[in-house]
Amino acid sequence: MKSLSYLNKYLFKYKWRLLLGAIFIIGSNWFKVEMTNYFGDLTDDLTGWETNGDPTLLLYKALKAGGYFMLLSLFSGFLLFMTRQTIIVVSRLIEYDLKNEIYRQYQRLSFSFYKRNNTGDLMNRISEDVTKVRMYLGPGIMYTINLTSISILVIKNMLDVSPYLTGFVLIPLPLMSYIIYKVSSRINKISTLVQEEQSHMSTLVQETFTGIRVIKAYGRTQEIEDKFNASSENYKTKNMKLVLVNSLFMPTIFILIGVSTILSIYLGGLLHYNDQISLGDILKFIFYVNMLTWPFASIGFVTSMIQRAAASQTRINEFLKEEEEITNTNTTPFSFSGKIEFRNVSYTYPNSGINAIKNLSFKIEHGESLGIVGKTGSGKSTILNLLMRHIEADSGEILIDDIHIQDINLDDYRNQTGVVPQDVFLFSDTIRNNIQFGCMDDSIAEKQLIAAAKEAYIHHNIIEFKDGYGTLLGERGVNLSGGQKQRVSIARALIRNPKLLLLDDCLSAVDTETEEIILTNLAKKKITSLVISHRISSIRNANIVLNLENGAVIEQGTHKELMNANGSYSELYKKQLTEKED
Ligand SMILES: Nc1ncnc2c1ncn2[C@@H]1O[C@H](COP(=O)(O)OP(=O)(O)O)[C@@H](O)[C@H]1O
Ligand SMILES: [Mg+2]
């Protein structure tokens, strides 16, 4: 339960509305009790009418009672409406705040957090867990205030009539709360299972959609269908169970109300027979018991609701507590000239224990280019992650314009760097917006957009599409080829006029002629660049080339020097040349 105390700050924020809501509930209950008392007394008043009654007086009394009843019902109903307008609205407002808080946290957290958590789980926290918490905040709080206020009002009135009868008719109520609690817990448990099966089913379906080509090509439609049927069958069975338990809910309440009503009539009748209470009192009791039923039933399901909310809030808190590993400590504006240096940098991935970078040192002066070659897994992308400060070096220093990377304004530095990551990511949006994403200024001129696309040698492809730059990419849009995606991604990096350009094997799907054109375009721009590739043709014109193996530099020099050295670099080059000729 402690986890829910996190929400107190929000409850405090909306305290006035909540207070108002509580007043409305109490008011609504007060009217209900008043109505009952009025009718009880009226019954007593009218009991003797046949003997001494005057028909006109009776009509008058009946009409008055009807009017009074309508008036009180209207008041009570209006207050009920206002209760929902305050308390349920507060729960929605808190839901909104909480979702924003969680989303902000998602944006803050770094790279390694996303490696550790899966997408489905992160989505659940912001949707399902928040929903469960809202149930506690809205109905949970509303029913609790309702129970407390109506119990006090009704029991006080009951005791005024007959403490003896009160004792008896109240006996079944706690029993009902307990049974409802058990039934609710069971319903929640099965609901969770049903939800799990449902998400399993949607994952399966989603995968079928994305992998439909592979599935058809391998002739595996039957297997997938069987899998789906099994999951669907499972879902049905669990749902049936849920229906069964759900159908116990209302009958349980009705049986127990029935028992209380019978007790009121039977015991009340006996008391009336002994002239201890009036007929009207019995009537009041029947109404009282009915008024208490729903609040007492709510104890059961509110308890179970709070338990679920607490479990969800624990999960939310766990993640809100998560500390940002990499923070920007410096907010003074930073103007980057484009000089970078690694000094004895080492890095081990904490989750896999792989020592990806070993004692690495290199330097790139302003306007120079550095090429890095090496087999897959040699640590090339890790260098890029270190340079973008997605991860923090274990030892050694990374200097940006001769300043320690941890001491510069990270946001400014990143804004002046253009990264083309190894796995291209394009949004399901137009080509224009995908390229424009690279610059902060949304009102960028068409001229600049086209210039960047031309430098990335993609402009001529784009204008071939019917919608040109307005062509939609992604699921419902056009599918670009691997090489086209890479070039759009390069254009995105170029449009921001970076001081440092980081290319991570982003010409791998581009043929060597196109590669040559793009590299020549980039060389003209004279920006500091770090080009990572497994293909020597991409980096042969770099000012300096590092040949990486298992996270360590094994050779270093210009293309010419390395060729003359006749080491693994020249061997790799010769191998790639023959491959190209094949
Ligand atoms: N997020 C990660 N967690 C754990 N190990 C990783 C992670 N990323 C890369 N590695 C490991 O670090 C080594 C270097 O990877 P990487 O820098 O991606 O190589 P390259 O880009 O040269 O192919 C590899 O052995 C890889 O398995
Ligand atoms: Mg890589």
XYZ file of C-alpha atoms and ligand atoms in Angstrom:
610
model
C 0.000 0.000 0.000
C 2.952 2.295 0.666
C 3.583 2.739 -3.020
C 0.306 4.627 -3.420
C 1.567 7.385 -1.135
C 3.482 8.610 -4.161
C 0.176 9.892 -5.468
C -0.427 12.068 -2.416
C 1.290 14.990 -4.084
C -1.338 14.854 -6.795
C -4.194 14.412 -4.344
C -2.842 17.459 -2.569
C -2.709 19.369 -5.832
C -6.433 18.793 -6.354
C -7.416 18.935 -2.679
C -10.156 21.558 -3.080
C -11.975 19.620 -5.746
C -11.733 16.469 -3.669
C -13.075 18.273 -0.632
C -15.950 19.592 -2.699
C -16.574 16.069 -3.968
C -16.693 14.758 -0.412
C -19.215 17.448 0.538
C -21.374 16.476 -2.446
C -21.325 12.807 -1.456
C -22.260 13.600 2.125
C -25.012 15.927 0.910
C -26.407 13.341 -1.488
C -26.455 10.721 1.269
C -28.093 13.101 3.691
C -30.960 13.666 1.245
C -31.392 9.918 0.773
C -31.638 9.322 4.506
C -34.005 12.258 4.916
C -36.259 10.837 2.233
C -36.434 7.503 4.016
C -37.221 9.114 7.337
C -39.923 11.198 5.752
C -41.627 8.164 4.265
C -41.316 6.163 7.462
C -43.002 8.940 9.380
C -45.604 9.428 6.671
C -46.491 5.730 6.834
C -47.148 6.028 10.553
C -49.134 9.164 9.962
C -51.339 7.472 7.381
C -51.785 4.109 9.127
C -54.878 5.270 10.973
C -56.531 7.160 8.138
C -59.316 4.616 7.517
C -60.727 5.148 10.968
C -60.342 8.844 11.404
C -59.223 9.875 7.935
C -60.596 12.500 5.661
C -60.138 11.597 1.944
C -59.252 15.170 0.955
C -56.602 15.316 3.634
C -55.233 12.017 2.389
C -55.022 13.328 -1.157
C -53.290 16.443 0.078
C -50.792 14.398 2.048
C -50.146 12.035 -0.846
C -49.535 14.920 -3.251
C -47.274 16.661 -0.772
C -45.318 13.453 -0.297
C -44.993 13.020 -4.058
C -43.708 16.561 -4.511
C -41.328 16.219 -1.623
C -40.070 12.935 -2.990
C -39.407 14.436 -6.402
C -37.635 17.410 -4.913
C -35.363 15.322 -2.694
C -34.644 12.892 -5.552
C -33.670 15.795 -7.760
C -31.331 17.201 -5.138
C -29.832 13.827 -4.434
C -29.367 13.118 -8.138
C -27.855 16.516 -8.788
C -25.345 16.033 -6.006
C -24.460 12.595 -7.333
C -23.794 14.174 -10.701
C -21.617 16.821 -9.054
C -19.723 14.126 -7.155
C -18.751 12.468 -10.400
C -17.885 15.836 -11.892
C -15.434 16.458 -9.090
C -13.918 13.181 -7.941
C -13.935 11.259 -11.209
C -12.646 14.349 -12.995
C -9.810 14.600 -10.450
C -8.867 11.004 -11.189
C -8.713 11.829 -14.895
C -6.610 14.917 -14.218
C -4.180 12.896 -12.129
C -4.077 10.233 -14.829
C -3.091 12.944 -17.288
C -0.404 14.324 -14.966
C 0.970 10.893 -14.222
C 1.154 9.901 -17.879
C 3.031 13.090 -18.649
C 5.398 12.465 -15.768
C 6.097 8.945 -17.003
C 6.572 10.133 -20.551
C 9.006 12.831 -19.446
C 10.950 10.152 -17.620
C 11.017 7.987 -20.770
C 12.591 10.860 -22.656
C 15.175 11.488 -19.947
C 16.415 7.965 -19.548
C 19.395 6.896 -21.535
C 20.241 4.228 -23.969
C 21.189 1.482 -21.494
C 17.761 1.687 -19.853
C 16.119 0.871 -23.164
C 18.491 -2.050 -23.617
C 17.347 -3.470 -20.295
C 13.588 -3.076 -20.745
C 11.306 -4.326 -23.450
C 8.898 -2.112 -25.327
C 5.742 -3.964 -24.266
C 6.587 -3.514 -20.613
C 7.270 0.199 -21.047
C 3.992 0.643 -22.917
C 2.089 -1.198 -20.190
C 3.291 1.122 -17.482
C 2.011 4.171 -19.217
C -1.312 2.601 -20.198
C -2.548 -0.325 -18.090
C -0.739 0.445 -14.866
C -1.876 4.049 -14.960
C -5.449 2.911 -15.610
C -5.395 0.716 -12.523
C -4.066 3.579 -10.465
C -6.810 5.806 -11.790
C -9.415 3.294 -10.650
C -8.086 3.694 -7.142
C -8.093 7.485 -7.398
C -11.573 7.809 -8.877
C -14.025 5.095 -7.850
C -11.747 3.981 -5.022
C -11.811 7.298 -3.224
C -15.414 8.032 -4.143
C -16.762 4.748 -2.766
C -14.686 5.039 0.388
C -16.074 8.472 1.218
C -19.524 7.226 0.284
C -19.273 4.175 2.541
C -18.051 6.174 5.504
C -20.623 8.933 5.228
C -23.643 6.748 4.548
C -22.708 4.239 7.252
C -22.459 6.959 9.852
C -25.734 8.580 8.800
C -27.725 5.375 8.427
C -26.414 3.564 11.484
C -27.051 6.599 13.638
C -30.650 6.683 12.410
C -31.051 2.935 12.848
C -29.797 3.100 16.423
C -32.322 5.853 17.122
C -35.099 3.460 16.086
C -33.899 0.180 17.602
C -30.376 -0.857 18.632
C -31.569 -4.458 18.890
C -32.816 -4.624 15.309
C -29.755 -2.728 14.065
C -27.476 -5.417 15.483
C -29.311 -8.180 13.661
C -29.708 -6.643 10.232
C -26.080 -5.518 10.113
C -24.724 -9.034 10.658
C -24.853 -10.138 6.976
C -23.156 -6.977 5.682
C -19.510 -7.607 6.706
C -19.929 -11.151 5.441
C -21.033 -9.695 2.103
C -17.990 -7.380 2.026
C -15.734 -10.346 2.563
C -17.375 -12.492 -0.116
C -17.310 -9.618 -2.610
C -13.648 -9.062 -1.819
C -12.896 -12.705 -2.573
C -14.961 -12.673 -5.762
C -13.350 -9.399 -6.921
C -9.846 -10.694 -6.300
C -10.687 -13.771 -8.282
C -12.146 -11.649 -11.098
C -9.024 -9.490 -11.176
C -6.756 -12.493 -11.240
C -8.581 -14.074 -14.146
C -8.833 -10.702 -15.921
C -5.058 -10.415 -15.771
C -4.746 -13.857 -17.344
C -7.249 -12.898 -20.025
C -5.304 -9.699 -20.739
C -2.029 -11.601 -20.964
C -3.532 -14.026 -23.434
C -4.939 -11.141 -25.401
C -1.585 -9.395 -25.651
C -0.019 -12.713 -26.613
C -2.574 -13.012 -29.385
C -1.980 -9.490 -30.677
C 1.784 -9.986 -30.676
C 1.259 -13.124 -32.718
C -1.026 -11.380 -35.176
C 1.264 -8.392 -35.463
C 4.226 -10.627 -36.181
C 2.222 -12.440 -38.818
C 1.496 -9.150 -40.542
C 5.083 -7.954 -40.530
C 6.493 -11.338 -41.450
C 3.805 -12.306 -43.933
C 6.270 -12.505 -46.806
C 8.604 -14.856 -44.963
C 5.671 -16.964 -43.743
C 4.229 -17.353 -47.224
C 7.588 -17.922 -48.868
C 8.368 -20.743 -46.437
C 4.889 -22.215 -46.704
C 4.276 -22.012 -42.960
C 0.777 -20.521 -42.932
C -0.754 -23.679 -41.430
C 1.647 -23.704 -38.447
C 0.975 -20.047 -37.741
C -2.757 -20.625 -37.995
C -2.548 -23.545 -35.535
C -0.612 -21.358 -33.151
C -3.216 -18.656 -33.421
C -6.068 -21.116 -32.896
C -4.402 -22.503 -29.783
C -3.980 -19.021 -28.381
C -7.521 -18.111 -29.309
C -8.860 -21.265 -27.641
C -6.915 -20.425 -24.510
C -8.344 -16.927 -24.553
C -11.868 -18.294 -24.851
C -11.469 -20.739 -21.951
C -10.142 -18.040 -19.681
C -12.894 -15.657 -20.688
C -15.530 -18.300 -19.936
C -14.082 -18.665 -16.476
C -14.248 -14.923 -16.071
C -17.889 -14.877 -17.108
C -18.680 -17.596 -14.556
C -17.045 -15.729 -11.678
C -18.502 -12.423 -12.837
C -21.990 -13.907 -12.789
C -21.569 -14.761 -9.110
C -21.124 -11.113 -8.268
C -24.644 -9.725 -8.393
C -26.432 -12.848 -7.030
C -24.164 -12.735 -3.976
C -25.193 -9.173 -3.307
C -28.877 -9.928 -3.850
C -28.919 -12.961 -1.546
C -27.355 -10.986 1.264
C -29.669 -8.007 0.757
C -32.501 -10.505 0.799
C -31.370 -11.961 4.094
C -31.106 -8.509 5.657
C -34.507 -7.472 4.329
C -36.142 -10.654 5.650
C -34.498 -10.080 9.027
C -35.798 -6.508 9.085
C -39.326 -7.599 8.286
C -39.410 -10.649 10.537
C -37.683 -9.206 13.589
C -39.225 -5.790 12.969
C -42.614 -7.482 12.789
C -42.054 -9.153 16.140
C -41.025 -5.833 17.678
C -44.048 -4.120 16.175
C -46.283 -6.864 17.557
C -44.897 -6.046 20.998
C -45.544 -2.357 20.293
C -41.841 -1.513 20.486
C -41.577 -0.020 16.990
C -44.036 1.330 14.449
C -44.824 0.115 10.932
C -43.013 3.136 9.536
C -39.901 2.099 11.435
C -39.910 -1.283 9.699
C -40.211 0.493 6.364
C -37.299 2.743 7.280
C -35.207 -0.276 8.151
C -35.838 -1.941 4.824
C -34.700 1.217 3.072
C -31.718 1.631 5.386
C -30.507 -1.880 4.713
C -30.808 -1.343 0.985
C -28.883 1.887 1.272
C -26.047 0.173 3.088
C -25.787 -2.762 0.707
C -23.949 -1.155 -2.155
C -21.420 0.704 0.024
C -20.655 -2.483 1.936
C -20.273 -4.429 -1.278
C -17.922 -1.687 -2.423
C -15.583 -2.378 0.527
C -14.918 -5.720 -1.095
C -14.143 -4.561 -4.561
C -12.466 -1.327 -3.514
C -10.036 -3.336 -1.358
C -9.192 -5.523 -4.277
C -8.965 -2.486 -6.557
C -6.562 -0.771 -4.165
C -4.394 -3.865 -4.027
C -4.137 -3.890 -7.791
C -3.449 -0.156 -7.911
C -0.712 -0.577 -5.309
C 0.951 -3.287 -7.379
C 0.782 -1.071 -10.465
C 2.063 1.978 -8.624
C 4.985 -0.078 -7.312
C 5.924 -0.847 -10.895
C 5.523 2.815 -11.888
C 7.577 4.028 -8.921
C 10.352 1.565 -9.655
C 10.793 3.197 -12.958
C 10.241 6.811 -11.910
C 13.011 6.285 -9.346
C 15.371 5.194 -12.086
C 18.174 7.718 -12.257
C 19.271 9.335 -15.435
C 22.767 7.975 -15.940
C 23.993 10.649 -18.269
C 23.161 14.243 -17.447
C 24.001 17.560 -18.950
C 25.894 19.428 -16.247
C 26.762 22.489 -18.222
C 24.243 24.886 -19.682
C 26.575 27.617 -20.938
C 26.350 27.774 -24.740
C 28.974 25.727 -26.518
C 30.203 26.428 -30.002
C 31.851 23.370 -31.432
C 34.805 23.715 -33.770
C 34.975 20.019 -34.572
C 38.046 18.704 -32.788
C 37.849 15.381 -31.006
C 40.290 13.206 -29.136
C 40.217 9.819 -27.404
C 42.853 9.228 -24.717
C 43.300 5.636 -23.520
C 39.572 5.011 -23.573
C 38.243 1.634 -22.454
C 34.688 0.407 -22.256
C 33.029 -2.809 -21.131
C 29.294 -3.390 -21.654
C 27.960 -3.999 -18.148
C 25.203 -6.353 -19.250
C 27.306 -8.675 -21.394
C 30.730 -8.104 -19.821
C 32.197 -7.680 -23.299
C 35.270 -5.463 -23.279
C 34.350 -3.681 -26.491
C 36.979 -0.902 -26.451
C 40.498 -1.373 -25.139
C 42.803 1.521 -24.404
C 41.883 3.427 -27.542
C 43.555 6.710 -28.469
C 43.133 8.871 -31.548
C 42.748 12.497 -32.507
C 40.871 14.289 -35.279
C 41.655 17.927 -35.913
C 39.080 20.398 -37.170
C 38.112 19.554 -40.755
C 39.948 16.231 -40.831
C 38.476 12.835 -41.440
C 39.143 9.626 -39.609
C 38.270 6.248 -41.026
C 37.720 3.193 -38.888
C 37.646 -0.296 -40.353
C 37.274 -3.614 -38.624
C 35.223 -6.774 -38.679
C 31.740 -6.871 -37.160
C 31.957 -6.879 -33.405
C 35.334 -5.124 -33.376
C 33.870 -2.163 -31.473
C 33.232 0.391 -34.221
C 29.698 1.336 -33.227
C 30.740 1.446 -29.598
C 33.178 4.260 -30.463
C 30.277 6.206 -31.923
C 28.136 5.615 -28.844
C 30.965 6.829 -26.631
C 31.453 9.868 -28.810
C 27.755 10.768 -28.612
C 27.883 10.117 -24.889
C 25.119 7.554 -25.031
C 27.444 5.535 -22.837
C 30.196 6.679 -20.497
C 33.810 5.475 -20.837
C 35.055 3.292 -17.961
C 38.523 4.812 -18.097
C 40.456 7.272 -20.211
C 39.268 10.602 -21.524
C 37.197 11.823 -24.430
C 37.932 15.433 -25.327
C 35.653 17.635 -27.396
C 37.459 20.798 -28.466
C 40.002 19.904 -25.735
C 37.305 19.858 -23.056
C 36.278 16.742 -21.220
C 33.050 15.376 -22.752
C 31.442 15.357 -19.296
C 32.075 19.074 -18.862
C 30.631 20.433 -22.093
C 27.071 21.417 -22.794
C 25.850 18.047 -24.044
C 22.725 19.374 -25.741
C 24.675 21.969 -27.712
C 27.329 19.439 -28.629
C 24.773 16.910 -29.866
C 22.950 19.627 -31.787
C 26.096 20.412 -33.732
C 26.834 16.795 -34.541
C 25.299 14.823 -37.376
C 24.953 11.114 -36.729
C 24.001 8.474 -39.226
C 23.564 5.327 -37.174
C 24.150 1.839 -38.470
C 20.490 0.829 -38.204
C 18.645 3.447 -40.178
C 15.496 4.677 -38.530
C 12.909 6.570 -40.527
C 9.599 7.789 -39.108
C 6.274 6.870 -40.716
C 6.120 10.340 -42.156
C 6.962 12.137 -45.376
C 10.471 12.126 -46.801
C 10.552 15.883 -46.257
C 9.773 15.589 -42.550
C 12.239 12.758 -42.152
C 15.044 14.888 -43.549
C 13.889 18.053 -41.784
C 13.974 16.175 -38.513
C 17.701 16.841 -38.621
C 17.393 20.541 -37.999
C 15.780 22.385 -35.136
C 14.283 24.942 -37.473
C 11.067 23.586 -38.983
C 10.782 26.441 -41.440
C 13.873 25.383 -43.327
C 13.955 26.560 -46.911
C 13.194 24.114 -49.710
C 16.570 25.045 -51.174
C 18.433 23.712 -48.155
C 16.334 20.564 -48.118
C 17.164 19.855 -51.730
C 20.827 20.737 -51.215
C 21.110 18.180 -48.404
C 19.311 15.554 -50.471
C 21.598 16.246 -53.408
C 24.704 15.889 -51.262
C 23.373 12.573 -50.005
C 22.709 11.668 -53.657
C 19.058 10.870 -53.014
C 17.383 13.905 -54.627
C 17.146 12.244 -58.065
C 15.387 9.233 -56.502
C 12.961 11.342 -54.506
C 11.739 13.387 -57.427
C 10.934 10.190 -59.286
C 8.221 9.420 -56.746
C 4.768 10.714 -57.635
C 4.600 12.798 -54.444
C 8.263 13.781 -54.439
C 9.355 15.037 -51.042
C 5.794 14.568 -49.803
C 6.033 10.793 -50.286
C 4.903 8.961 -47.208
C 7.265 6.359 -45.744
C 6.610 3.485 -43.388
C 3.871 0.943 -42.948
C 1.251 2.595 -45.111
C 3.680 4.442 -47.322
C 6.378 3.693 -49.830
C 9.045 1.161 -49.038
C 12.491 2.537 -49.783
C 15.351 0.214 -50.599
C 18.077 -0.245 -47.986
C 20.445 2.060 -49.830
C 17.781 4.742 -50.281
C 16.978 4.664 -46.579
C 20.645 5.091 -45.771
C 20.871 8.097 -48.051
C 17.751 9.761 -46.590
C 19.361 9.232 -43.213
C 22.581 10.903 -44.441
C 20.576 13.855 -45.784
C 19.001 14.210 -42.334
C 22.463 14.523 -40.791
C 23.681 16.969 -43.431
C 20.741 19.377 -43.298
C 21.769 20.491 -39.824
C 25.167 21.677 -41.054
C 27.045 19.674 -38.464
C 30.516 20.504 -37.191
C 31.149 16.795 -36.795
C 29.729 14.068 -38.997
C 29.568 10.491 -37.750
C 28.806 7.841 -40.322
C 28.401 4.321 -38.983
C 28.637 1.869 -41.845
C 25.866 3.827 -43.498
C 26.954 3.194 -47.062
C 26.866 -0.574 -46.727
C 23.762 -0.949 -48.896
C 24.934 1.587 -51.448
C 26.893 0.515 -54.517
C 30.513 1.645 -54.811
C 29.865 4.247 -57.530
C 27.170 5.979 -55.494
C 29.410 5.704 -52.451
C 32.158 7.479 -54.341
C 29.813 10.342 -55.311
C 28.591 10.834 -51.751
C 32.108 10.682 -50.275
C 33.348 13.242 -52.770
C 30.428 15.535 -51.866
C 31.259 15.170 -48.190
C 34.974 15.789 -48.725
C 34.109 19.139 -50.332
C 32.309 20.276 -47.182
C 35.483 20.080 -45.083
C 33.747 19.129 -41.859
C 35.334 16.910 -39.276
C 34.129 13.432 -39.994
C 34.426 9.982 -38.583
C 33.598 7.310 -41.096
C 33.069 3.798 -39.864
C 32.943 1.013 -42.378
C 33.719 -2.588 -42.943
C 34.511 -1.661 -46.556
C 37.869 -0.071 -47.248
C 36.618 1.839 -50.264
C 34.612 4.056 -47.880
C 37.584 5.212 -45.866
C 40.558 5.112 -48.208
C 40.566 8.902 -48.584
C 40.468 9.595 -44.862
C 43.321 11.602 -43.346
C 43.995 8.747 -41.003
C 42.701 5.205 -40.797
C 42.427 2.962 -37.753
C 42.223 -0.761 -38.240
C 40.318 -2.145 -35.290
C 40.309 -5.680 -33.984
C 38.559 -6.770 -30.796
C 38.335 -3.198 -29.568
C 42.016 -2.391 -30.042
C 43.861 -0.604 -32.839
C 46.141 -3.006 -34.657
C 47.204 -0.683 -37.450
C 47.069 3.047 -37.905
C 48.079 5.416 -40.712
C 47.001 6.708 -44.081
C 45.616 4.311 -46.662
C 48.952 4.371 -48.449
C 50.992 3.716 -45.330
C 48.793 0.818 -44.345
C 48.963 -0.663 -47.828
C 52.737 -0.474 -47.731
C 52.811 -2.098 -44.323
C 51.408 -5.243 -45.937
C 49.503 -6.161 -42.801
C 45.924 -7.224 -42.228
C 44.625 -3.964 -43.735
C 46.239 -4.528 -47.132
C 45.126 -8.141 -46.990
C 41.535 -7.052 -46.357
C 41.743 -4.519 -49.176
C 42.969 -7.089 -51.673
C 40.246 -9.474 -50.620
C 37.567 -6.809 -51.075
C 38.964 -5.845 -54.494
C 38.697 -9.407 -55.770
C 35.188 -9.706 -54.319
C 34.195 -6.641 -56.276
C 35.599 -8.025 -59.505
C 33.789 -11.371 -59.066
N 24.293 -3.000 -26.072
C 25.222 -3.951 -25.967
N 25.257 -4.720 -24.884
C 26.199 -5.667 -24.762
N 27.154 -5.923 -25.630
C 27.187 -5.182 -26.745
C 26.214 -4.152 -26.973
N 26.488 -3.572 -28.151
C 27.576 -4.209 -28.651
N 27.997 -5.174 -27.805
C 29.150 -6.037 -27.998
O 30.299 -5.225 -28.078
C 31.138 -5.653 -29.132
C 31.377 -4.528 -30.097
O 30.158 -4.224 -30.744
P 30.016 -3.080 -31.831
O 30.680 -1.859 -31.322
O 28.580 -2.976 -32.171
O 30.825 -3.687 -33.041
P 30.825 -3.254 -34.554
O 30.090 -1.989 -34.711
O 32.276 -3.124 -34.873
O 30.217 -4.371 -35.322
C 30.470 -6.861 -29.767
O 31.086 -8.028 -29.251
C 29.040 -6.757 -29.328
O 28.497 -8.049 -29.137
Mg 28.486 -1.608 -35.798
